[in-house]
Coordinates of C-alpha atoms in Angstrom, one line a residue:
X3 CA 66.2 59.5 -3.1
X4 CA 69.6 59.8 -5.0
X5 CA 70.7 58.2 -7.9
X6 CA 73.4 56.1 -7.4
X7 CA 76.9 56.9 -8.8
X8 CA 77.7 54.6 -11.7
X9 CA 79.7 51.4 -10.3
X10 CA 81.1 49.2 -13.1
X11 CA 81.5 46.4 -11.0
X12 CA 77.8 46.3 -9.1
X13 CA 77.8 45.4 -5.6
X14 CA 80.5 43.3 -3.8
X15 CA 79.6 39.6 -3.2
X16 CA 79.9 40.2 0.4
X17 CA 77.4 42.7 0.4
X18 CA 75.2 40.4 -1.7
X19 CA 75.9 37.3 0.4
X20 CA 75.0 39.4 3.9
X21 CA 71.8 40.6 2.3
X22 CA 70.7 37.3 1.6
X23 CA 72.1 35.7 4.6
X24 CA 70.0 38.5 6.6
X25 CA 66.9 37.6 4.7
X26 CA 67.3 33.9 5.2
X27 CA 68.1 34.1 9.2
X28 CA 65.0 36.3 9.5
X29 CA 62.9 33.7 7.3
X30 CA 63.9 30.9 9.3
X31 CA 63.7 32.7 12.7
X32 CA 60.2 33.5 11.8
X33 CA 59.3 30.1 11.1
X34 CA 60.8 28.7 14.2
X35 CA 58.4 30.9 16.6
X36 CA 55.1 29.0 15.7
X37 CA 57.1 25.6 16.2
X38 CA 58.3 26.7 19.6
X39 CA 55.1 27.9 20.6
X40 CA 53.3 24.7 19.4
X41 CA 55.8 22.9 21.5
X42 CA 55.6 24.9 24.5
X43 CA 51.8 25.1 24.5
X44 CA 51.6 21.1 24.7
X45 CA 49.4 19.8 27.5
X46 CA 47.6 23.2 28.1
X47 CA 44.1 24.1 27.9
X48 CA 42.7 24.4 24.4
X49 CA 41.8 27.9 25.0
X50 CA 45.4 28.9 26.1
X51 CA 46.7 26.7 23.9
X52 CA 45.2 28.5 20.8
X53 CA 46.4 31.8 22.1
X54 CA 49.8 30.9 22.2
X55 CA 49.5 29.6 18.7
X56 CA 48.1 32.8 17.4
X57 CA 50.7 34.8 19.4
X58 CA 53.4 32.5 17.7
X59 CA 51.9 33.4 14.3
X60 CA 51.8 36.9 15.2
X61 CA 55.4 37.0 16.1
X62 CA 56.5 35.0 13.1
X63 CA 54.7 37.8 10.9
X64 CA 56.5 40.3 12.8
X65 CA 59.7 38.7 12.4
X66 CA 59.2 38.4 8.7
X67 CA 58.2 42.1 8.2
X68 CA 61.1 42.9 10.5
X69 CA 63.4 41.2 8.1
X70 CA 62.2 42.4 4.9
X71 CA 62.3 46.0 6.4
X72 CA 66.0 45.6 7.1
X73 CA 66.8 43.8 3.8
X74 CA 65.1 46.7 1.7
X75 CA 66.2 49.7 3.9
X76 CA 69.9 48.6 4.3
X77 CA 70.6 46.7 1.2
X78 CA 68.5 47.3 -1.7
X79 CA 67.2 50.8 -1.4
X80 CA 71.0 52.2 -0.8
X81 CA 74.1 53.1 -2.5
X82 CA 76.3 51.5 -0.3
X83 CA 78.4 48.5 -1.8
X84 CA 80.9 47.2 1.1

């Protein structure tokens, strides 16, 4: 890793807002996946419903991890200030 050059102004408000909006979007998107899988599995057999719910939870975890990865790689661990 390189040391970032000194920047007296700090990161721009646009970069900070984009970083937090990215994190928020992936967080809400991850929360929506189990809700959608729960509603889509209504009226099915118990075992099929359980599998859909488990896949929804795994999808939620995958989206959250992807969002955290994008947040850290592109916003936290970089010297870029838009």
